[in-house]
Coordinates of C-alpha atoms and ligand atoms in Angstrom, one line a residue:
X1 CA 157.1 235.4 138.8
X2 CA 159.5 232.7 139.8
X3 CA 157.4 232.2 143.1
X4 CA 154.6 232.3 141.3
X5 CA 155.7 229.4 139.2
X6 CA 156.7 227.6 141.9
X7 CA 153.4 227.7 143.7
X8 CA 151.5 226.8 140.6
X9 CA 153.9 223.5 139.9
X10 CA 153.8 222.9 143.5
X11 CA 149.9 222.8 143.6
X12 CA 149.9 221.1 140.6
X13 CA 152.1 218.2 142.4
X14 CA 149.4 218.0 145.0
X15 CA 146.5 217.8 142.7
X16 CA 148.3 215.6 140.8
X17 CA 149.1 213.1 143.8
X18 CA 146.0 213.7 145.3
X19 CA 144.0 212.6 141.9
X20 CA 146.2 209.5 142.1
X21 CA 145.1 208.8 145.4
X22 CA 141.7 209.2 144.4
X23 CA 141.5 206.8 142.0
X24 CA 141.2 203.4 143.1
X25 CA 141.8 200.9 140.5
X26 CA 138.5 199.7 139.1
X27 CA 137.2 195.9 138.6
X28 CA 133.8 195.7 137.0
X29 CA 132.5 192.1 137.5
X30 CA 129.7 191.1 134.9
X31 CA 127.8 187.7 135.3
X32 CA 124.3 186.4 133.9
X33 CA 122.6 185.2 137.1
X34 CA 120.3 186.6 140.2
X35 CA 121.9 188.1 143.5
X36 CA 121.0 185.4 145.3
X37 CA 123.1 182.5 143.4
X38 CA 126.5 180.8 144.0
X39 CA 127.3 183.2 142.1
X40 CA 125.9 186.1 142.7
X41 CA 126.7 185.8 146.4
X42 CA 130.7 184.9 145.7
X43 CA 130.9 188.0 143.9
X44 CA 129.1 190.1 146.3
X45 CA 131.5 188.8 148.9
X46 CA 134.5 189.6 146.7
X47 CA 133.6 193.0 146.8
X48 CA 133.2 193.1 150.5
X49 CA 136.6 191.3 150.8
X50 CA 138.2 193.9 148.5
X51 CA 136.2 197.2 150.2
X52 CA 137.9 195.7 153.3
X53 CA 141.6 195.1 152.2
X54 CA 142.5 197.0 149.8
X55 CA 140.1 200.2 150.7
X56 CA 141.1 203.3 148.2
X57 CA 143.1 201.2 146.2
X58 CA 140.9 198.7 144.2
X59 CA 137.0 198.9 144.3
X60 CA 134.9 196.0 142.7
X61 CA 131.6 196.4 141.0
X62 CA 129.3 194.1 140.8
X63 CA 127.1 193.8 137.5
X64 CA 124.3 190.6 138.0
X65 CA 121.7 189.8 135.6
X66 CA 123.3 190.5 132.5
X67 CA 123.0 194.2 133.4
X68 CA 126.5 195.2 131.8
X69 CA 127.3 192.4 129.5
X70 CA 125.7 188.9 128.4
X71 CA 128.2 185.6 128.3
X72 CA 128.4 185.7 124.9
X73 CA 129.8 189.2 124.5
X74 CA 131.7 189.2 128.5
X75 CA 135.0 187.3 127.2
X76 CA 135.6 189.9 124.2
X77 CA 134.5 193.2 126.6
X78 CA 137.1 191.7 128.7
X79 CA 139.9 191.2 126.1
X80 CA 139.1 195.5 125.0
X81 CA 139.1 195.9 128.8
X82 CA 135.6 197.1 129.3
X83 CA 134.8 194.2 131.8
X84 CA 138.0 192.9 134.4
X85 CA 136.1 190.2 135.5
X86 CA 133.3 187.5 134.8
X87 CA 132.4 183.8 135.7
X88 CA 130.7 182.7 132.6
X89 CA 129.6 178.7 132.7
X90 CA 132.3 176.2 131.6
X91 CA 130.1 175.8 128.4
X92 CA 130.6 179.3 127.2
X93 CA 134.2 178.9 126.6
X94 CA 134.4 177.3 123.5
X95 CA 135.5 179.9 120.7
X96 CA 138.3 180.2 123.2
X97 CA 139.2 176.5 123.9
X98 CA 137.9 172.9 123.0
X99 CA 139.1 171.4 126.3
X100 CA 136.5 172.8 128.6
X101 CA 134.0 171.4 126.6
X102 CA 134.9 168.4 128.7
X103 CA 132.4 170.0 131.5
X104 CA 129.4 169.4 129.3
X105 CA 129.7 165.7 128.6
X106 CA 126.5 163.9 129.5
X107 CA 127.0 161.4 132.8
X108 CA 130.7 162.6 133.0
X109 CA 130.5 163.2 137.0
X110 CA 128.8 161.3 139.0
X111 CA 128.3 164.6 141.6
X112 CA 129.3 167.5 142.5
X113 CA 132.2 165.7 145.0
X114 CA 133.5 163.9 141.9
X115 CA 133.6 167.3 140.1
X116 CA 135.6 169.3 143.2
X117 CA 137.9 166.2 142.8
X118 CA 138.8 166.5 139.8
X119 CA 138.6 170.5 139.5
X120 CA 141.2 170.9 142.6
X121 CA 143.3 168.2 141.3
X122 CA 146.7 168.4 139.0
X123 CA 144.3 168.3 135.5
X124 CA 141.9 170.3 136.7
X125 CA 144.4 172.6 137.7
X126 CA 145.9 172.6 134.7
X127 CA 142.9 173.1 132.4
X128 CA 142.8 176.8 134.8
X129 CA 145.2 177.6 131.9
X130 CA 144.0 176.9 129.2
X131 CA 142.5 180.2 127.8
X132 CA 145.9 181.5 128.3
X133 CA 146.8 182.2 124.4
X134 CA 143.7 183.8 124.2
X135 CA 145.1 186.9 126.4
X136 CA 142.8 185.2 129.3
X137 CA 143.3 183.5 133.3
X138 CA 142.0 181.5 134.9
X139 CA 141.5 182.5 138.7
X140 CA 139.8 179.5 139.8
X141 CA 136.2 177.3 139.5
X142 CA 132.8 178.5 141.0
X143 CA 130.1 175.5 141.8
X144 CA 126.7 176.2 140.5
X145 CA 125.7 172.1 140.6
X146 CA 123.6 169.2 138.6
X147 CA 121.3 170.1 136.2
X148 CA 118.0 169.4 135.7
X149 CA 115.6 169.1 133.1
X150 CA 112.6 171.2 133.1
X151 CA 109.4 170.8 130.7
X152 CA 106.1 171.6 129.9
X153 CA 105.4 167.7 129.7
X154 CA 106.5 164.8 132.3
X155 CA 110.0 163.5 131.3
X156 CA 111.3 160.3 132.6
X157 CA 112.4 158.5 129.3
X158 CA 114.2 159.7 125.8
X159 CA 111.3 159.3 124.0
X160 CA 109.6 161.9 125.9
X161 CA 111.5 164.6 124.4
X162 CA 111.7 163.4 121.2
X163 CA 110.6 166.3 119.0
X164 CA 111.1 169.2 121.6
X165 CA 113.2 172.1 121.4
X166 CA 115.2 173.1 124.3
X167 CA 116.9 176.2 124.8
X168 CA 121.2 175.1 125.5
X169 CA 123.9 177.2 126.0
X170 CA 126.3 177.8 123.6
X171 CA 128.2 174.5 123.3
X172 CA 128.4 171.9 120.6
X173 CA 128.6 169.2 122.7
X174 CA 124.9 170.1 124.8
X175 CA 123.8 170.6 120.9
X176 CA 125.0 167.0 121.1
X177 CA 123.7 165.5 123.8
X178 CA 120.0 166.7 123.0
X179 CA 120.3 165.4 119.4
X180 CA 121.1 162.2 120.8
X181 CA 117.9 161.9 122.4
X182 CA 116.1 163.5 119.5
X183 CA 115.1 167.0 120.9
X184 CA 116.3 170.3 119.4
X185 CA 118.0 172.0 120.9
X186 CA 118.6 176.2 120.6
X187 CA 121.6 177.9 121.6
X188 CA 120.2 181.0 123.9
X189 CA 121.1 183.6 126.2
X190 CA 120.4 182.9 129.3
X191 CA 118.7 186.6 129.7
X192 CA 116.0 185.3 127.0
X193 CA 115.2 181.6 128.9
X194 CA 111.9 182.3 131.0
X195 CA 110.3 184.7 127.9
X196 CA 111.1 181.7 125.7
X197 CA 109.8 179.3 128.2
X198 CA 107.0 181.3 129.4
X199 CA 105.4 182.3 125.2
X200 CA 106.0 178.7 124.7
X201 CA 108.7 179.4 121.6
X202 CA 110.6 176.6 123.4
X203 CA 109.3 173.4 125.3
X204 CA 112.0 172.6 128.1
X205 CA 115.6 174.1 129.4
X206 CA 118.5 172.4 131.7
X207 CA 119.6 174.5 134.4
X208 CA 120.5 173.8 138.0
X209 CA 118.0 174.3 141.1
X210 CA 119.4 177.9 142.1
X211 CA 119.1 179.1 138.5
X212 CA 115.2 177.4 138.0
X213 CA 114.3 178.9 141.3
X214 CA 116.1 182.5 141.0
X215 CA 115.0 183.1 137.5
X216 CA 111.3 181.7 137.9
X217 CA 111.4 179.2 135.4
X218 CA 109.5 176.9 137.6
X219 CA 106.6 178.9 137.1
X220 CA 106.4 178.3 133.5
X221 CA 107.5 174.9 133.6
X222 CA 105.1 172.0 135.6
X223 CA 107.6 169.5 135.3
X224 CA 111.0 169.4 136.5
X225 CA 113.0 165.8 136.0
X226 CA 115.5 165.3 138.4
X227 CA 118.3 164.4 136.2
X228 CA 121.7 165.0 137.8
X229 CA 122.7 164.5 134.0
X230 CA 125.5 167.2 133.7
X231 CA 127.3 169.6 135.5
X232 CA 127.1 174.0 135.6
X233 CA 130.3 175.3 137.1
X234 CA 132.4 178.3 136.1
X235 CA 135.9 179.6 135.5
X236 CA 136.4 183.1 137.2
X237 CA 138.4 184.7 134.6
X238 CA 140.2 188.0 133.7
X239 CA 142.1 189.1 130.9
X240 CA 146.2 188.6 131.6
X241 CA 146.7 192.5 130.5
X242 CA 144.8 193.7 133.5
X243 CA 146.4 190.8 135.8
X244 CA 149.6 191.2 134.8
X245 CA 148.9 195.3 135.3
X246 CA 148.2 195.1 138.9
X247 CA 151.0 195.8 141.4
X248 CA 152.6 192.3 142.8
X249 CA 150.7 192.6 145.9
X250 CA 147.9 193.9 145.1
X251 CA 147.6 191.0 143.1
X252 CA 148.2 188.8 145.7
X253 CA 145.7 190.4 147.9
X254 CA 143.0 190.2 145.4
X255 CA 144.0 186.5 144.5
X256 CA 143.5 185.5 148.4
X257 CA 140.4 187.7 148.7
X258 CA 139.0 185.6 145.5
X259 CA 140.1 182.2 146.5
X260 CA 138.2 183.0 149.8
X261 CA 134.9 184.2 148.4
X262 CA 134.9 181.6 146.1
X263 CA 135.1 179.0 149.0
X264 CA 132.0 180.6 150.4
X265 CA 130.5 180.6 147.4
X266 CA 130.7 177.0 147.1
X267 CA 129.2 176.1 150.1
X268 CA 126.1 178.1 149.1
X269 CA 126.0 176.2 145.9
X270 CA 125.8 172.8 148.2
X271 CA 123.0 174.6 150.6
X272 CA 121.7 176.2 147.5
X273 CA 120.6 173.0 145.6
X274 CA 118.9 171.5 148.6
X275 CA 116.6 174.5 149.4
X276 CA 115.7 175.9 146.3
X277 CA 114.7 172.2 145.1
X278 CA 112.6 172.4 148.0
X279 CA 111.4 175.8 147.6
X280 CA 110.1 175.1 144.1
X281 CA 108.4 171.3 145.4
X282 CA 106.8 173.8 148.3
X283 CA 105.8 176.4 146.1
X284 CA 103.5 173.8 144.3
X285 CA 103.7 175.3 140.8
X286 CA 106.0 172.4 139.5
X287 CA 106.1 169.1 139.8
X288 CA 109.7 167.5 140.4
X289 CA 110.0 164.1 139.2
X290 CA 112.1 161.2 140.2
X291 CA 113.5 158.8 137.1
X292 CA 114.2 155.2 138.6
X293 CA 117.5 153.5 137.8
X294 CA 116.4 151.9 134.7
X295 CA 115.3 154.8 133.5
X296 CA 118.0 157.0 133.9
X297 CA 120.1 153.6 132.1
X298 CA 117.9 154.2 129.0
X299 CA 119.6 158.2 129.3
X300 CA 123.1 157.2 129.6
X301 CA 123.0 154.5 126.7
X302 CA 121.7 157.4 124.2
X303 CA 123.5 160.0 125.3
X304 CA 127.0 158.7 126.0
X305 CA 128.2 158.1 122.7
X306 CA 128.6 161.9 122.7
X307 CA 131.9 161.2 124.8
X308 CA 133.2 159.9 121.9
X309 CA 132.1 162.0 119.5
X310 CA 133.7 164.9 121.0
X311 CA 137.1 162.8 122.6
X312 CA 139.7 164.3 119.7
X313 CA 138.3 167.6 120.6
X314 CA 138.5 167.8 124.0
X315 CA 141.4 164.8 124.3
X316 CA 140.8 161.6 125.6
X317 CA 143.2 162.0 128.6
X318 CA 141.2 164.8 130.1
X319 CA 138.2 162.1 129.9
X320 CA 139.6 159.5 131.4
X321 CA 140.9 161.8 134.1
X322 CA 137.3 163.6 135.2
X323 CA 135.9 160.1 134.9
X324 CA 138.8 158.4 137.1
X325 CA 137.8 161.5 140.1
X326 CA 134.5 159.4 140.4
X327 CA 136.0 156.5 142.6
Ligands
LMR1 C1 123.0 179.5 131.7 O1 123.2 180.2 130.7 O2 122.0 178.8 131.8 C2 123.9 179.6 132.8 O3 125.2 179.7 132.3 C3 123.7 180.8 133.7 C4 124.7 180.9 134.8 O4 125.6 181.7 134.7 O5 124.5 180.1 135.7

């Protein structure tokens, strides 16, 4: 009987150890966009990195086009640990923190070199920790690039979208910028854009090239102004419970893998911008357009007053800093 025991708590070490074994430690990443993004690739690679270097012990799955969650649920499935990881847009931080809304002012970079700058520099750094009360870190920015302005009419002034609603994401200051300039804008998921675009509920959308050529909007939008008038980057977050879970080295490992993958993802951002703008000129379906200097002046002087509007928020220092990473 005592044997018998024995062999039963003995096996049921094994299993027990075995099980553990077996269980790799899971990280599902959610994000909004196609495969074949910035960021869509970065996180593919991330889960390469990870198969690689920490095989049996962490796996990484990869959830793109809103499949598991949208941005606007992401940050809270991440907080009841549904979701380990996401990379929404700076924008979609706000119920979280006012500082990042700093990424959406109009004209604040000058290009994507001026935003790397700034974003790998002391306050850039800093701001990495700025969703920390909120039970959330920071890991590091993502490039997407400039956005653009698509329509179904010719933009090259203000007063061409006076009237029109386009779809924003969910930030008070882009609800700012377009009032400025008379549109209307509509806070939207980004899952919803080309059906709004496409049935004509909405006139026009801002969005980078990779997102305009990966989603298609192109092909329910003939005009697309080349703008350059804000940014679309992202914070790679997870929640600090889960960080703070994970074994110091495995930590570590992941942290290197990331920092890696999101260094490759930033080249394809660069590469990105250049050939899908030229996929969608090629493809014929939209025209891009080119504003001249004075006309993207005539943008800047309606638009920039929403600096100030938002400069308690978001803190004037901040401000001066992202625009002092232009020189
Ligand atoms: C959008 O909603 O337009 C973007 O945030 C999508 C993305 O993640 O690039």
């Amino acid at each position: 009987m005592r044997l018998f025991s024995a062999a039963v708590t003995a096996m049921a070490l094994t299993l027990g150890a075995t099980s553990a074994m077996a269980a790799p430690i899971e990280i599902k990443f959610s994000h909004v966009v196609a495969e074949n993004t910035p960021k869509g690739q970065m996180a593919t690679k991330f889960a390469k990195l990870v198969a690689e270097r920490l095989p049996g012990k962490v796996e990484v799955k990869v959830f793109p086009s809103s499949q598991l969650f949208g941005d606007n649920k992401v940050l809270e499935a991440m907080l009841l640990g549904d979701v380990q990881m996401a990379a929404p847009a700076l924008s979609k931080f706000q119920k979280y923190t006012d500082s990042l809304q700093l990424f959406d002012l109009p004209f604040l970079f000058k290009d994507m070199a001026a935003v790397e700058r700034f974003q790998s520099g002391p306050v850039g750094q800093e701001m990495l920790t700025s969703l920390e009360s909120k039970g959330l870190v920071g890991l590091g920015y993502l490039h997407n690039g400039m956005k653009q302005l698509s329509a179904s009419n010719p933009i090259k002034v203000p007063a061409d979208v006076s009237g029109k609603k386009f779809r924003i994401m969910t930030s008070d200051v882009l609800q700012a910028q377009f009032e400025a300039v008379d549109a209307v804008p509509l806070k939207k998921p980004f899952s919803e854009v080309f059906t709004l675009l496409q049935t004509k509920a909405i006139d026009g959308q801002e969005n980078t090239w990779s997102n305009i050529y990966s989603k298609k909007f192109y092909e329910v939008q003939p005009y697309i102004t080349e703008s350059n008038h804000g940014v679309l980057d992202y914070m790679v977050v997870t929640s600090a419970e889960f960080w703070n879970s994970l074994d110091d080295d495995v930590r570590a490992e992941l942290k290197k893998a990331l920092d890696e993958s999101i260094a490759y993802g930033n080249k394809i951002a660069a590469q990105k911008a250049e050939d899908d703008k030229q996929a969608i000129i090629d493809s014929k379906r939209s025209e891009v357009i080119e504003m001249s200097p004075a006309e993207r002046a005539q943008w800047v002087t309606a638009m920039k007053p929403v600096w100030k509007q938002f400069a308690g928020a978001i803190g004037q220092d901040l401000i001066d800093a992202a625009e002092a990473s232009n020189q």
